CSV table of C-alpha atoms in Angstrom, one decimal:
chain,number,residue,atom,x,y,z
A,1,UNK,CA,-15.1,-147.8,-72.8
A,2,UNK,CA,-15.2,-150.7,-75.2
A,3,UNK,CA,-15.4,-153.9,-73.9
A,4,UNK,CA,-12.0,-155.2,-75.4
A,5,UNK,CA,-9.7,-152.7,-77.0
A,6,UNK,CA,-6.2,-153.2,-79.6
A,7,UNK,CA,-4.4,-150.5,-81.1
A,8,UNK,CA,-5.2,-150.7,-84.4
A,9,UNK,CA,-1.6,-150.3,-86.0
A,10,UNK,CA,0.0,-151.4,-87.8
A,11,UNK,CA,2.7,-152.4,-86.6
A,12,UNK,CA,5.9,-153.1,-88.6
A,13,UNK,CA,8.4,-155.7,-87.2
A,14,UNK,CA,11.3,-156.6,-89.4
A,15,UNK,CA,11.5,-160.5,-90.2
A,16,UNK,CA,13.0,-162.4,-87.6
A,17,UNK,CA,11.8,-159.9,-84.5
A,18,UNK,CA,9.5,-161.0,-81.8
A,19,UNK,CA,5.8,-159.4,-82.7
A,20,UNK,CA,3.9,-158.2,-79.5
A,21,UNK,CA,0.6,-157.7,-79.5
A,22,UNK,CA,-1.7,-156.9,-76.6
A,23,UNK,CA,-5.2,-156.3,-76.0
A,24,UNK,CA,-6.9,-155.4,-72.8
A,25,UNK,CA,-10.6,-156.2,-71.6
A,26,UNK,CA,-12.7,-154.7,-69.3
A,27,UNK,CA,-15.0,-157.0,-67.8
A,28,UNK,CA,-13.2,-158.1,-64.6
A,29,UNK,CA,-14.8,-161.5,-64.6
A,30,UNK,CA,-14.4,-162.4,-68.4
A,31,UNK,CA,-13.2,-165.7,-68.7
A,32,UNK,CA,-11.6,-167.0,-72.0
A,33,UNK,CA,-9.6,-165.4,-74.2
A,34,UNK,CA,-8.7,-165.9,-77.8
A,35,UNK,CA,-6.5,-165.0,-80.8
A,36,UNK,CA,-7.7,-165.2,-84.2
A,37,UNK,CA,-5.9,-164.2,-87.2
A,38,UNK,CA,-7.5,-162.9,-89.8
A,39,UNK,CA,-5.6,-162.8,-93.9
A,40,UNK,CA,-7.0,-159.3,-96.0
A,41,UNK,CA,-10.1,-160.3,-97.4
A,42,UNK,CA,-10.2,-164.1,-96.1
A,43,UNK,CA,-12.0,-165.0,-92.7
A,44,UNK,CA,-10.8,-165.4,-89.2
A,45,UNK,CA,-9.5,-168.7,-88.0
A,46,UNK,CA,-8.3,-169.6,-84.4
A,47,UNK,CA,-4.5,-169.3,-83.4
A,48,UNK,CA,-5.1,-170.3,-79.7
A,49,UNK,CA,-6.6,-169.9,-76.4
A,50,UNK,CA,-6.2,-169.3,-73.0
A,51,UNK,CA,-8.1,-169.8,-69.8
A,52,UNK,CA,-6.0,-169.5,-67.1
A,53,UNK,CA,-3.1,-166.6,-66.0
A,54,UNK,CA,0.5,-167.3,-67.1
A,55,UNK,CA,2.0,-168.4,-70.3
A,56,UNK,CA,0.2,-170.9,-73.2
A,57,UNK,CA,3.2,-172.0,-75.9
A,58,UNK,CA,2.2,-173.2,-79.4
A,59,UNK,CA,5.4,-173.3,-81.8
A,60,UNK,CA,6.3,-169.9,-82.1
A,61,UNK,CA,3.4,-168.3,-80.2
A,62,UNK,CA,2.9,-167.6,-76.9
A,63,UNK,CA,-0.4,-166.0,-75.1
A,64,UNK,CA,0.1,-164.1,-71.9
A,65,UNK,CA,-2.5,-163.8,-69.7
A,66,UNK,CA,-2.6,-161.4,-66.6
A,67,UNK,CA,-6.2,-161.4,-64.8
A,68,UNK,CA,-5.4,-159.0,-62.2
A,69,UNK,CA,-4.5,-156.3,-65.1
A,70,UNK,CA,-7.0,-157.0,-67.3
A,71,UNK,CA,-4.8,-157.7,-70.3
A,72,UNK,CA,-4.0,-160.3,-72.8
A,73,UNK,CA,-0.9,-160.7,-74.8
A,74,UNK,CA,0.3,-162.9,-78.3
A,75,UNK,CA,4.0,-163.0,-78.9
A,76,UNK,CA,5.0,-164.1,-81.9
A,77,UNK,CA,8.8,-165.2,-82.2
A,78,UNK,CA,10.9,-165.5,-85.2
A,79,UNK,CA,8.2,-163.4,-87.0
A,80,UNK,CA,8.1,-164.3,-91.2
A,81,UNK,CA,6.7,-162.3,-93.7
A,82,UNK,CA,3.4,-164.8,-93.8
A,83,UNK,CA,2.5,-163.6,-90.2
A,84,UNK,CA,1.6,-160.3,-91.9
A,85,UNK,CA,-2.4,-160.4,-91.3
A,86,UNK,CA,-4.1,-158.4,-88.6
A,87,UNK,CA,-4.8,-160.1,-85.1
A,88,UNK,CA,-7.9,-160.0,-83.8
A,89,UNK,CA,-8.5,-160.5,-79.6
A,90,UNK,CA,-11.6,-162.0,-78.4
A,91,UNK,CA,-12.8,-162.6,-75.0
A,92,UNK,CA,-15.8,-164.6,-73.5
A,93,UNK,CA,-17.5,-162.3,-70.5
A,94,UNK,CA,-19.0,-164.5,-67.6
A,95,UNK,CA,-21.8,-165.8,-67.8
A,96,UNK,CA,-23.8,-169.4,-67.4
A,97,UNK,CA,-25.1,-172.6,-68.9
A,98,UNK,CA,-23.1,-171.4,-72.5
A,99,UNK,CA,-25.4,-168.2,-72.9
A,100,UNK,CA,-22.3,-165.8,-72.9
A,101,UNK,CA,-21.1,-164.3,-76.2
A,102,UNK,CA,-17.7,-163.6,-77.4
A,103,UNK,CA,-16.6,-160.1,-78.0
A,104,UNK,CA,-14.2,-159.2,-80.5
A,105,UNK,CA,-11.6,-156.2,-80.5
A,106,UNK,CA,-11.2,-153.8,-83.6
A,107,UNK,CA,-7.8,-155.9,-84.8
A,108,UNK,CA,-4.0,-154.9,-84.7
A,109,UNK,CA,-2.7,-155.3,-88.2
A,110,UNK,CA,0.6,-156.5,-88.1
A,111,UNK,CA,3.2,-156.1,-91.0
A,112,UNK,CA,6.5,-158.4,-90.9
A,113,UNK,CA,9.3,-156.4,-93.3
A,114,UNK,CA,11.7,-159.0,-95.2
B,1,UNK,CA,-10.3,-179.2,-90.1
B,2,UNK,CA,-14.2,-176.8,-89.6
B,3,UNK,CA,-17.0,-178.0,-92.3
B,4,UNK,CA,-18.7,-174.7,-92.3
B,5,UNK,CA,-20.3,-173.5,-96.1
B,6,UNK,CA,-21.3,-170.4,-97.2
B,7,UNK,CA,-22.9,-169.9,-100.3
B,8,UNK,CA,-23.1,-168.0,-102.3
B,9,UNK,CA,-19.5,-166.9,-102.6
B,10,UNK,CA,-20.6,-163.6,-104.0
B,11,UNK,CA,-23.3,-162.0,-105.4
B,12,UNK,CA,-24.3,-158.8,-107.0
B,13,UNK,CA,-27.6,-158.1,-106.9
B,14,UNK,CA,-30.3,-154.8,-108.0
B,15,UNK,CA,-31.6,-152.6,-105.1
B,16,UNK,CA,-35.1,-153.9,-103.9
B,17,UNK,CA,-34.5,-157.4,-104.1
B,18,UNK,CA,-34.7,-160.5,-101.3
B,19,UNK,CA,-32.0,-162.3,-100.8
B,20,UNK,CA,-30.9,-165.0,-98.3
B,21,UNK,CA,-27.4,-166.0,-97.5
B,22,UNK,CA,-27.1,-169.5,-96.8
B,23,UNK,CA,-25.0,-171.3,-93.7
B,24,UNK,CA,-24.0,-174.4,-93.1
B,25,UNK,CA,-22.4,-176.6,-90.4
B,26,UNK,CA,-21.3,-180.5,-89.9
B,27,UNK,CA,-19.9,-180.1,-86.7
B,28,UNK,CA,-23.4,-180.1,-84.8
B,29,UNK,CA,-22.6,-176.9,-83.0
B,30,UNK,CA,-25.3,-175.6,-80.8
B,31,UNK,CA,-24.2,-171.4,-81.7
B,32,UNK,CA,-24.3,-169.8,-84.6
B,33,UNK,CA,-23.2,-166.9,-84.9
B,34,UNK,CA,-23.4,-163.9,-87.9
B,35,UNK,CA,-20.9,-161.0,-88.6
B,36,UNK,CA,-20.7,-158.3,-91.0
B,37,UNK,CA,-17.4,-157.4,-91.6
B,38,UNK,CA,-16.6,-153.7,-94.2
B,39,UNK,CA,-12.4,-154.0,-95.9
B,40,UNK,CA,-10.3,-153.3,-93.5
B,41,UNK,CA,-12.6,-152.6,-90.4
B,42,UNK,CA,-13.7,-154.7,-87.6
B,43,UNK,CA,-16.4,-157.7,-87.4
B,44,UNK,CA,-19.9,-156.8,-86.2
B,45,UNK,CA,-21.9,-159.0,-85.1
B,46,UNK,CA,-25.6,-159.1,-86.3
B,47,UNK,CA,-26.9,-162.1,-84.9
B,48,UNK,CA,-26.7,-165.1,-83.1
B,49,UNK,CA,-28.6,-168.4,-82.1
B,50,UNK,CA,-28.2,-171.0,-79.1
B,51,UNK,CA,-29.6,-173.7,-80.8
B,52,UNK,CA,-32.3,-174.3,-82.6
B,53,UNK,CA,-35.5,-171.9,-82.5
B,54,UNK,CA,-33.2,-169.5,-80.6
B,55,UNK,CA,-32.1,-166.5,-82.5
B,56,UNK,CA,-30.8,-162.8,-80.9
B,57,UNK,CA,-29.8,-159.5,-82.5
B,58,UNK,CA,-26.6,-158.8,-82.2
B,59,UNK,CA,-24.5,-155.4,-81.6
B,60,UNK,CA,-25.2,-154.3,-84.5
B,61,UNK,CA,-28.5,-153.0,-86.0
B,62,UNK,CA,-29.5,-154.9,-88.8
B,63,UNK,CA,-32.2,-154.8,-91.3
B,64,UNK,CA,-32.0,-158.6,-92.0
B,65,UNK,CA,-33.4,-161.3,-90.1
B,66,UNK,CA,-32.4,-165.1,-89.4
B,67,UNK,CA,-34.0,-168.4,-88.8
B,68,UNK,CA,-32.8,-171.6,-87.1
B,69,UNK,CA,-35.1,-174.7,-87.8
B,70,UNK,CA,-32.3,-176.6,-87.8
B,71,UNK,CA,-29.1,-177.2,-85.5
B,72,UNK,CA,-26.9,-177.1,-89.1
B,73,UNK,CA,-28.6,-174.6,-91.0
B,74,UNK,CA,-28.7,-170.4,-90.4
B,75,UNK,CA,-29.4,-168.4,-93.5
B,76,UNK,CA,-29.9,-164.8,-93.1
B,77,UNK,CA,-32.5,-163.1,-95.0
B,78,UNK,CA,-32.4,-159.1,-96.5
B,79,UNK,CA,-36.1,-158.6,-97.9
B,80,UNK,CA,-35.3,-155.5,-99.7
B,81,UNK,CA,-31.6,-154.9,-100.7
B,82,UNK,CA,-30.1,-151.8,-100.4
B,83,UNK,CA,-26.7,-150.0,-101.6
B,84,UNK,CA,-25.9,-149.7,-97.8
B,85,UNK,CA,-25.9,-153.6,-97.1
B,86,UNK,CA,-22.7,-153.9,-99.4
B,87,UNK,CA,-20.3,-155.5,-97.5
B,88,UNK,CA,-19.0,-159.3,-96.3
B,89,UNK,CA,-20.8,-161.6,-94.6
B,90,UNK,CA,-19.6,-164.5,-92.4
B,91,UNK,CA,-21.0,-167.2,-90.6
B,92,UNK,CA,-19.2,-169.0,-87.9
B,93,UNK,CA,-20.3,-171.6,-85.4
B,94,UNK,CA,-19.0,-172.9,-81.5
B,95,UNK,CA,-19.6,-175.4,-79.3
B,96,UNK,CA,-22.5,-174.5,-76.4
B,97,UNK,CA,-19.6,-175.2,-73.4
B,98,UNK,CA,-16.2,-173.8,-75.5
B,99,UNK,CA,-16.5,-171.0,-77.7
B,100,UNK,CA,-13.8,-171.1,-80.0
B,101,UNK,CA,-15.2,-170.1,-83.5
B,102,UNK,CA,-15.1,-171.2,-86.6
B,103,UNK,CA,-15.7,-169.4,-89.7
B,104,UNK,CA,-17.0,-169.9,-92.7
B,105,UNK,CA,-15.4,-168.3,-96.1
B,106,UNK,CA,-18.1,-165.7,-96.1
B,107,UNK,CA,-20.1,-164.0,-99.0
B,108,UNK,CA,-19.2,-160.6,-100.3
B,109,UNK,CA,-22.4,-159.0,-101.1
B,110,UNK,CA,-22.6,-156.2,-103.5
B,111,UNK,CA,-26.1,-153.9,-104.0
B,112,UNK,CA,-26.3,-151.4,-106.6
């Protein structure tokens, strides 16, 4: 089992549709979580971040977190043909004194249709 | 805004040679961190440092090696170039306590 898994996609979402994408971890006591988006052929870069279970708003995105189930979510609302990238999950396993390592997931490409 | 370099950009370069990817931070982030990421597919991670005089392999088996002699500086070195190390390379850095990462543009490496 890998350590964080996405469905790959893509998945389509016309314009103006709320995007879903989730991403599910297995290390019970993992920590952080994050969502990077990442432009074909330029280089990741942070969306946001969530620590603790519930809901994080920023604009039009929301991360879901849900400890118990082992899952992490991004919403994307009012999606626009510029959110067409593929999303990339990444979650920090527990550890100590900063010596933990982030793990990335494979990436869900998502494609908004105008 | 991150102040992380890469250089070079690209580079296409004969099988058999050295080369060394250079990566640079302002931010004085304790980990650095370096992926290798094929079109299309997902990032591996090759290695990573703490801080300095700390480096780790990563996931993913690598033929290159790193160095960190200073807290902004972590090139990565291939001593003999081969077709199979064609691909992008990207450096990215964190904080020790919060590990949000931040990328660099990365260098597409061609061998032929």
């Amino acid at each position: 089992q890998k350590e964080v898994e996405q469905n790959s996609g893509p998945l389509s979402v016309p314009e103006g549709a709320i995007a879903s994408l989730n991403c599910t971890y297995s290390d019970r006591g993992s920590q952080s979580f994050f969502w990077y988006r990442q432009y074909s052929g330029k280089s990741p870069e942070l969306i946001m971040f969530i620590y603790s279970n519930g809901d994080k708003e920023d604009g039009r995105f929301t991360a879901q977190l849900n400890k118990a189930s082992q899952y992490v979510s991004l919403l994307i609302r009012d999606s626009q043909p510029s959110d067409s990238a593929t999303y990339l999950c990444a979650v920090n396993p527990p550890g100590s004194g900063g010596y933990q390592k982030v793990t990335f997931g494979i990436g869900t490409k998502l494609q908004v249709i105008p | 805004e991150a102040d992380i370099y890469q250089t070079p950009r690209y580079l296409v370069i004969g099988t058999g040679k050295k080369i060394t990817l250079e990566c640079s931070q302002t931010m004085g982030h304790d980990k650095m961190y370096w992926y290798q990421q094929d079109p299309g597919m997902e990032l591996h991670l090759i290695h990573y440092s703490y801080g300095v005089n700390s480096t780790e392999k990563g996931d993913l088996s690598s033929e290159s090696t790193v160095s960190r002699i200073r807290t902004e500086h972590f090139p990565l070195t291939l001593e003999s170039a081969r077709p199979s190390h064609t691909s992008q390379y990207l450096c990215a850095s964190s904080e020790a306590a919060v590990d949000t990462q931040y990328f660099g543009p990365g260098t597409r490496l061609t061998v032929l």
